[in-house]
Each structure stands twice: as structure tokens, then as C-alpha cells.
Amino acid sequence: MRDDKIVTLPMVIDNSKFQKKEDNSIFTFLFVGRFIEIKNINLILESFLKLPQEKIQFKLVGHGYLFDELSSQYNKPNILFLGKQYGCDLVNSYKSADCLILASKSDQWGLVLNEAMASGLPVISSKFVGANYDLIEKKNTGLIFDPEKEGDLTTKMLAMYQNKTQYEQFSNNAYNLMHNYWNYDLYKKQLLSVVEKIKNV
């Protein structure tokens, strides 16, 4: 198919629902999603436990068949299993976090990346997540890791936690990308371009 016959309709959310993150005294990593095998939550938590544990915590939002097993296995004061959240509760979880991690073994898109970035959170995403190309690569909004490479996620988490200058750049770029470009206005623009192409056939 010729390039001029292809139009991208972006995966977008209502960015206006999400508020810019707060400054936190404890650096908070966040997971939002279903507690199922493909989300690779074990890898996330094992990688987290290899980090220095002072002034750092992990919050996990969501539910699924692995919830009871994981919450029992990783029963630690700085690992918080918050269960299902919607609406204002979910917005506040993003707002009170510092970095979202999506470690999926396979993910066609990953809308939680949109939500996190709309809140100004840098992201660390598995190379198997579809949204990487549009939201992270060459955008300086976060880091991409290889879940099949031992220690790669821990390395990326440590870099996010320790490099404050890079972190602030990622945070600002993430927020600006979502609110100034990757939003309903872009979707509208692309949809109207489809209409124009049809009219001109």
C-alpha cells in the first residue's frame, strides 16, 4: 500500500482528567494493570528489590488471578498493593507517583503509558509494548528495557531514580507530549484528513 493511503488514528485518552505529579519525599514506582502472567509483575518486583531501599517504594494498582499470590509473596512495608482503582483514586495514584513501569511480555499498545505521561510521569517500558515507537522512542519521555536481558530493568530503574536532571527532562517532555500533541486534537486532525482523502477520490 502506498504511504499516501495510510493515515494514523492515534490511541488517545482524555488527558485533561490527569493532574501533574506532585513532588514526593519518597521516590515511588508505579504499576497499573491486570495481575496476569503477561504483565510480568514478578520481574518488576524482583528488579525493584535489587535497588537501594532507602526513600523508595512501589505501588501496584489493579487486580487479577495473581493478586493474592503476589501480595503474599512480596509482603513488605515499601511495596503497596492497592487493588482496583477508578476515577479520582486512580488519578491520585498517578499524581502521587514518580515513574510508571510496564514490563509486559506482549502489549499491543499500553494505555497506562498515556495516563502516566499525562500526569507528567516518566515511564520505563518493555521493548514488547506497542506504544514505545510513538510515545518514547526519540521523545525523551522515558526508557525502554529488554525483559529477556537479566538486570536490564534494574539498571533502568536505578538510572531513573538517580539521574535527577534526566528525570526532570523526561517528566516535562512526557507531560508536554500528551497535553500539547498526543491528544484528541491530533485524533481530530487525522480523522479529518481521512475525510478529505475520501472526498478527493
PDB file of C-alpha atoms in Angstrom:
ATOM      1  CA  MET A   1       0.000   0.000   0.000  1.00  0.00           C
ATOM      2  CA  ARG A   2       1.242   3.497  -0.849  1.00  0.00           C
ATOM      3  CA  ASP A   3       2.185   5.771   2.073  1.00  0.00           C
ATOM      4  CA  ASP A   4      -0.318   8.422   0.974  1.00  0.00           C
ATOM      5  CA  LYS A   5      -3.135   5.941   1.550  1.00  0.00           C
ATOM      6  CA  ILE A   6      -2.175   5.320   5.177  1.00  0.00           C
ATOM      7  CA  VAL A   7      -3.496   7.546   7.961  1.00  0.00           C
ATOM      8  CA  THR A   8      -2.641   7.045  11.640  1.00  0.00           C
ATOM      9  CA  LEU A   9      -5.516   7.374  14.106  1.00  0.00           C
ATOM     10  CA  PRO A  10      -3.653   7.676  17.415  1.00  0.00           C
ATOM     11  CA  MET A  11      -4.542   5.826  20.608  1.00  0.00           C
ATOM     12  CA  VAL A  12      -5.507   8.719  22.882  1.00  0.00           C
ATOM     13  CA  ILE A  13      -7.179   9.350  26.234  1.00  0.00           C
ATOM     14  CA  ASP A  14      -8.785  12.363  27.876  1.00  0.00           C
ATOM     15  CA  ASN A  15      -5.556  13.918  29.125  1.00  0.00           C
ATOM     16  CA  SER A  16      -7.453  16.673  30.951  1.00  0.00           C
ATOM     17  CA  LYS A  17      -8.519  14.137  33.607  1.00  0.00           C
ATOM     18  CA  PHE A  18      -4.943  13.726  34.808  1.00  0.00           C
ATOM     19  CA  GLN A  19      -3.124  16.191  37.042  1.00  0.00           C
ATOM     20  CA  LYS A  20       0.588  16.893  37.028  1.00  0.00           C
ATOM     21  CA  LYS A  21       2.511  14.819  39.540  1.00  0.00           C
ATOM     22  CA  GLU A  22       3.472  16.119  42.960  1.00  0.00           C
ATOM     23  CA  ASP A  23       6.970  16.317  44.398  1.00  0.00           C
ATOM     24  CA  ASN A  24       7.330  13.300  46.643  1.00  0.00           C
ATOM     25  CA  SER A  25       9.745  12.802  49.538  1.00  0.00           C
ATOM     26  CA  ILE A  26       9.791   9.063  48.765  1.00  0.00           C
ATOM     27  CA  PHE A  27      10.512   8.086  45.155  1.00  0.00           C
ATOM     28  CA  THR A  28       7.536   5.999  44.063  1.00  0.00           C
ATOM     29  CA  PHE A  29       7.473   3.496  41.228  1.00  0.00           C
ATOM     30  CA  LEU A  30       4.006   2.576  39.992  1.00  0.00           C
ATOM     31  CA  PHE A  31       2.363  -0.353  38.204  1.00  0.00           C
ATOM     32  CA  VAL A  32      -1.191  -0.104  36.882  1.00  0.00           C
ATOM     33  CA  GLY A  33      -2.828  -3.081  35.196  1.00  0.00           C
ATOM     34  CA  ARG A  34      -4.151  -6.591  35.475  1.00  0.00           C
ATOM     35  CA  PHE A  35      -2.389  -9.085  37.710  1.00  0.00           C
ATOM     36  CA  ILE A  36      -1.838 -11.678  34.998  1.00  0.00           C
ATOM     37  CA  GLU A  37       1.257 -13.526  33.764  1.00  0.00           C
ATOM     38  CA  ILE A  38       1.749 -11.483  30.595  1.00  0.00           C
ATOM     39  CA  LYS A  39       2.227  -8.283  32.644  1.00  0.00           C
ATOM     40  CA  ASN A  40       5.457  -9.714  34.114  1.00  0.00           C
ATOM     41  CA  ILE A  41       4.863  -8.295  37.602  1.00  0.00           C
ATOM     42  CA  ASN A  42       7.297 -10.746  39.197  1.00  0.00           C
ATOM     43  CA  LEU A  43      10.107  -9.270  37.117  1.00  0.00           C
ATOM     44  CA  ILE A  44       9.143  -5.749  38.173  1.00  0.00           C
ATOM     45  CA  LEU A  45       9.159  -6.549  41.874  1.00  0.00           C
ATOM     46  CA  GLU A  46      12.345  -8.646  41.795  1.00  0.00           C
ATOM     47  CA  SER A  47      14.067  -5.777  39.955  1.00  0.00           C
ATOM     48  CA  PHE A  48      12.762  -3.273  42.494  1.00  0.00           C
ATOM     49  CA  LEU A  49      14.129  -5.305  45.420  1.00  0.00           C
ATOM     50  CA  LYS A  50      17.632  -5.091  43.929  1.00  0.00           C
ATOM     51  CA  LEU A  51      17.582  -1.288  44.303  1.00  0.00           C
ATOM     52  CA  PRO A  52      18.759   0.575  47.434  1.00  0.00           C
ATOM     53  CA  GLN A  53      15.632   0.507  49.597  1.00  0.00           C
ATOM     54  CA  GLU A  54      16.008   3.865  51.358  1.00  0.00           C
ATOM     55  CA  LYS A  55      13.384   6.505  50.460  1.00  0.00           C
ATOM     56  CA  ILE A  56      11.862   4.363  47.738  1.00  0.00           C
ATOM     57  CA  GLN A  57       8.596   2.466  47.368  1.00  0.00           C
ATOM     58  CA  PHE A  58       6.451   0.607  44.857  1.00  0.00           C
ATOM     59  CA  LYS A  59       2.693   0.949  44.456  1.00  0.00           C
ATOM     60  CA  LEU A  60       0.678  -1.562  42.458  1.00  0.00           C
ATOM     61  CA  VAL A  61      -2.838  -0.781  41.244  1.00  0.00           C
ATOM     62  CA  GLY A  62      -5.111  -3.422  39.775  1.00  0.00           C
ATOM     63  CA  HIS A  63      -6.356  -6.953  40.309  1.00  0.00           C
ATOM     64  CA  GLY A  64      -6.344 -10.385  38.711  1.00  0.00           C
ATOM     65  CA  TYR A  65      -5.749 -14.051  39.440  1.00  0.00           C
ATOM     66  CA  LEU A  66      -2.156 -13.399  40.610  1.00  0.00           C
ATOM     67  CA  PHE A  67      -3.071 -10.671  43.099  1.00  0.00           C
ATOM     68  CA  ASP A  68      -3.283 -12.848  46.238  1.00  0.00           C
ATOM     69  CA  GLU A  69      -0.139 -14.802  45.387  1.00  0.00           C
ATOM     70  CA  LEU A  70       1.971 -11.716  44.660  1.00  0.00           C
ATOM     71  CA  SER A  71       0.689  -9.649  47.574  1.00  0.00           C
ATOM     72  CA  SER A  72       1.570 -12.528  49.912  1.00  0.00           C
ATOM     73  CA  GLN A  73       4.969 -13.221  48.330  1.00  0.00           C
ATOM     74  CA  TYR A  74       6.025  -9.560  48.349  1.00  0.00           C
ATOM     75  CA  ASN A  75       4.576  -8.532  51.689  1.00  0.00           C
ATOM     76  CA  LYS A  76       6.959  -5.689  52.514  1.00  0.00           C
ATOM     77  CA  PRO A  77       6.400  -2.233  54.059  1.00  0.00           C
ATOM     78  CA  ASN A  78       7.515  -0.357  50.925  1.00  0.00           C
ATOM     79  CA  ILE A  79       5.544  -2.492  48.443  1.00  0.00           C
ATOM     80  CA  LEU A  80       1.894  -1.439  48.500  1.00  0.00           C
ATOM     81  CA  PHE A  81      -0.849  -3.456  46.789  1.00  0.00           C
ATOM     82  CA  LEU A  82      -3.727  -1.007  46.333  1.00  0.00           C
ATOM     83  CA  GLY A  83      -6.223  -3.190  44.443  1.00  0.00           C
ATOM     84  CA  LYS A  84      -8.621  -1.906  41.800  1.00  0.00           C
ATOM     85  CA  GLN A  85      -8.911   1.840  41.373  1.00  0.00           C
ATOM     86  CA  TYR A  86     -11.054   4.056  39.182  1.00  0.00           C
ATOM     87  CA  GLY A  87     -11.804   7.745  38.725  1.00  0.00           C
ATOM     88  CA  CYS A  88     -10.268  10.110  41.263  1.00  0.00           C
ATOM     89  CA  ASP A  89      -8.499   7.322  43.142  1.00  0.00           C
ATOM     90  CA  LEU A  90      -6.630   6.280  40.013  1.00  0.00           C
ATOM     91  CA  VAL A  91      -5.839   9.887  39.103  1.00  0.00           C
ATOM     92  CA  ASN A  92      -4.402  10.409  42.595  1.00  0.00           C
ATOM     93  CA  SER A  93      -2.244   7.286  42.323  1.00  0.00           C
ATOM     94  CA  TYR A  94      -0.612   8.690  39.207  1.00  0.00           C
ATOM     95  CA  LYS A  95      -0.316  12.118  40.789  1.00  0.00           C
ATOM     96  CA  SER A  96       1.454  10.738  43.869  1.00  0.00           C
ATOM     97  CA  ALA A  97       3.902   8.538  41.920  1.00  0.00           C
ATOM     98  CA  ASP A  98       7.183   9.301  40.160  1.00  0.00           C
ATOM     99  CA  CYS A  99       7.638   6.654  37.466  1.00  0.00           C
ATOM    100  CA  LEU A 100       5.379   4.077  35.804  1.00  0.00           C
ATOM    101  CA  ILE A 101       6.733   0.666  34.844  1.00  0.00           C
ATOM    102  CA  LEU A 102       5.144  -1.505  32.160  1.00  0.00           C
ATOM    103  CA  ALA A 103       7.021  -4.791  31.783  1.00  0.00           C
ATOM    104  CA  SER A 104       4.607  -6.685  29.531  1.00  0.00           C
ATOM    105  CA  LYS A 105       5.796  -9.729  27.632  1.00  0.00           C
ATOM    106  CA  SER A 106       3.450  -8.555  24.871  1.00  0.00           C
ATOM    107  CA  ASP A 107       1.209  -5.487  24.670  1.00  0.00           C
ATOM    108  CA  GLN A 108      -0.420  -4.113  21.513  1.00  0.00           C
ATOM    109  CA  TRP A 109      -0.371  -0.559  22.897  1.00  0.00           C
ATOM    110  CA  GLY A 110      -0.417   0.084  26.660  1.00  0.00           C
ATOM    111  CA  LEU A 111      -2.803   2.939  27.507  1.00  0.00           C
ATOM    112  CA  VAL A 112      -1.364   3.182  31.018  1.00  0.00           C
ATOM    113  CA  LEU A 113       1.625   4.876  29.366  1.00  0.00           C
ATOM    114  CA  ASN A 114      -0.712   7.606  28.104  1.00  0.00           C
ATOM    115  CA  GLU A 115      -2.219   8.035  31.564  1.00  0.00           C
ATOM    116  CA  ALA A 116       1.138   8.174  33.324  1.00  0.00           C
ATOM    117  CA  MET A 117       2.657  10.619  30.857  1.00  0.00           C
ATOM    118  CA  ALA A 118      -0.433  12.844  31.014  1.00  0.00           C
ATOM    119  CA  SER A 119       0.398  13.098  34.734  1.00  0.00           C
ATOM    120  CA  GLY A 120       3.999  14.021  33.987  1.00  0.00           C
ATOM    121  CA  LEU A 121       5.410  10.628  34.949  1.00  0.00           C
ATOM    122  CA  PRO A 122       8.416   9.323  33.037  1.00  0.00           C
ATOM    123  CA  VAL A 123       7.927   5.692  32.040  1.00  0.00           C
ATOM    124  CA  ILE A 124      10.015   2.550  31.828  1.00  0.00           C
ATOM    125  CA  SER A 125       8.548   0.241  29.206  1.00  0.00           C
ATOM    126  CA  SER A 126       9.252  -3.266  27.935  1.00  0.00           C
ATOM    127  CA  LYS A 127      10.515  -3.446  24.354  1.00  0.00           C
ATOM    128  CA  PHE A 128       7.444  -5.567  23.590  1.00  0.00           C
ATOM    129  CA  VAL A 129       4.988  -2.681  24.177  1.00  0.00           C
ATOM    130  CA  GLY A 130       3.417  -1.202  21.055  1.00  0.00           C
ATOM    131  CA  ALA A 131       3.238   2.406  22.260  1.00  0.00           C
ATOM    132  CA  ASN A 132       7.017   2.725  22.529  1.00  0.00           C
ATOM    133  CA  TYR A 133       7.512   3.937  18.964  1.00  0.00           C
ATOM    134  CA  ASP A 134       5.045   6.824  19.268  1.00  0.00           C
ATOM    135  CA  LEU A 135       5.433   7.806  22.916  1.00  0.00           C
ATOM    136  CA  ILE A 136       9.001   7.020  23.988  1.00  0.00           C
ATOM    137  CA  GLU A 137      11.461   6.457  21.137  1.00  0.00           C
ATOM    138  CA  LYS A 138      13.247   9.717  20.250  1.00  0.00           C
ATOM    139  CA  LYS A 139      10.804  11.577  22.557  1.00  0.00           C
ATOM    140  CA  ASN A 140      12.930  11.613  25.755  1.00  0.00           C
ATOM    141  CA  THR A 141       9.930  10.676  27.874  1.00  0.00           C
ATOM    142  CA  GLY A 142      11.298   7.509  29.443  1.00  0.00           C
ATOM    143  CA  LEU A 143      13.381   4.374  28.981  1.00  0.00           C
ATOM    144  CA  ILE A 144      12.828   1.112  27.112  1.00  0.00           C
ATOM    145  CA  PHE A 145      14.238  -2.140  28.512  1.00  0.00           C
ATOM    146  CA  ASP A 146      14.590  -5.738  27.412  1.00  0.00           C
ATOM    147  CA  PRO A 147      12.735  -8.068  29.826  1.00  0.00           C
ATOM    148  CA  GLU A 148      14.726 -11.002  28.473  1.00  0.00           C
ATOM    149  CA  LYS A 149      18.056  -9.393  29.402  1.00  0.00           C
ATOM    150  CA  GLU A 150      18.976 -10.091  33.012  1.00  0.00           C
ATOM    151  CA  GLY A 151      19.324  -6.965  35.122  1.00  0.00           C
ATOM    152  CA  ASP A 152      18.228  -4.555  32.399  1.00  0.00           C
ATOM    153  CA  LEU A 153      15.092  -3.387  34.218  1.00  0.00           C
ATOM    154  CA  THR A 154      17.018  -2.848  37.473  1.00  0.00           C
ATOM    155  CA  THR A 155      19.582  -0.787  35.588  1.00  0.00           C
ATOM    156  CA  LYS A 156      16.874   1.377  34.011  1.00  0.00           C
ATOM    157  CA  MET A 157      15.067   1.833  37.345  1.00  0.00           C
ATOM    158  CA  LEU A 158      18.307   2.868  39.038  1.00  0.00           C
ATOM    159  CA  ALA A 159      19.031   5.383  36.276  1.00  0.00           C
ATOM    160  CA  MET A 160      15.544   6.850  36.607  1.00  0.00           C
ATOM    161  CA  TYR A 161      15.936   7.141  40.373  1.00  0.00           C
ATOM    162  CA  GLN A 162      19.471   8.536  40.484  1.00  0.00           C
ATOM    163  CA  ASN A 163      19.752  10.851  37.460  1.00  0.00           C
ATOM    164  CA  LYS A 164      17.687  13.824  38.619  1.00  0.00           C
ATOM    165  CA  THR A 165      18.448  16.014  35.589  1.00  0.00           C
ATOM    166  CA  GLN A 166      17.395  13.318  33.136  1.00  0.00           C
ATOM    167  CA  TYR A 167      14.345  12.565  35.265  1.00  0.00           C
ATOM    168  CA  GLU A 168      13.111  16.165  35.136  1.00  0.00           C
ATOM    169  CA  GLN A 169      13.608  16.266  31.364  1.00  0.00           C
ATOM    170  CA  PHE A 170      11.651  13.051  30.929  1.00  0.00           C
ATOM    171  CA  SER A 171       8.871  14.331  33.202  1.00  0.00           C
ATOM    172  CA  ASN A 172       8.451  17.641  31.393  1.00  0.00           C
ATOM    173  CA  ASN A 173       8.669  16.032  27.965  1.00  0.00           C
ATOM    174  CA  ALA A 174       6.088  13.391  28.872  1.00  0.00           C
ATOM    175  CA  TYR A 175       3.599  15.951  30.153  1.00  0.00           C
ATOM    176  CA  ASN A 176       4.086  18.269  27.177  1.00  0.00           C
ATOM    177  CA  LEU A 177       3.843  15.480  24.600  1.00  0.00           C
ATOM    178  CA  MET A 178       0.472  14.343  25.901  1.00  0.00           C
ATOM    179  CA  HIS A 179      -1.092  17.738  26.543  1.00  0.00           C
ATOM    180  CA  ASN A 180       0.297  19.583  23.522  1.00  0.00           C
ATOM    181  CA  TYR A 181       0.310  16.887  20.846  1.00  0.00           C
ATOM    182  CA  TRP A 182      -0.799  13.292  21.507  1.00  0.00           C
ATOM    183  CA  ASN A 183      -4.432  14.097  22.335  1.00  0.00           C
ATOM    184  CA  TYR A 184      -7.953  14.490  20.943  1.00  0.00           C
ATOM    185  CA  ASP A 185      -6.839  17.385  18.737  1.00  0.00           C
ATOM    186  CA  LEU A 186      -4.388  15.091  16.946  1.00  0.00           C
ATOM    187  CA  TYR A 187      -7.079  12.439  16.562  1.00  0.00           C
ATOM    188  CA  LYS A 188      -9.466  15.018  15.112  1.00  0.00           C
ATOM    189  CA  LYS A 189      -6.815  16.263  12.689  1.00  0.00           C
ATOM    190  CA  GLN A 190      -6.065  12.759  11.455  1.00  0.00           C
ATOM    191  CA  LEU A 191      -9.746  11.867  11.148  1.00  0.00           C
ATOM    192  CA  LEU A 192     -10.461  14.987   9.106  1.00  0.00           C
ATOM    193  CA  SER A 193      -7.558  14.103   6.824  1.00  0.00           C
ATOM    194  CA  VAL A 194      -9.292  10.783   6.117  1.00  0.00           C
ATOM    195  CA  VAL A 195     -12.493  12.627   5.216  1.00  0.00           C
ATOM    196  CA  GLU A 196     -10.576  14.876   2.830  1.00  0.00           C
ATOM    197  CA  LYS A 197      -8.938  11.889   1.155  1.00  0.00           C
ATOM    198  CA  ILE A 198     -12.339  10.257   0.655  1.00  0.00           C
ATOM    199  CA  LYS A 199     -13.813  13.461  -0.765  1.00  0.00           C
ATOM    200  CA  ASN A 200     -10.975  13.747  -3.242  1.00  0.00           C
ATOM    201  CA  VAL A 201     -11.179  10.183  -4.550  1.00  0.00           C
TER     202      VAL A 201
END
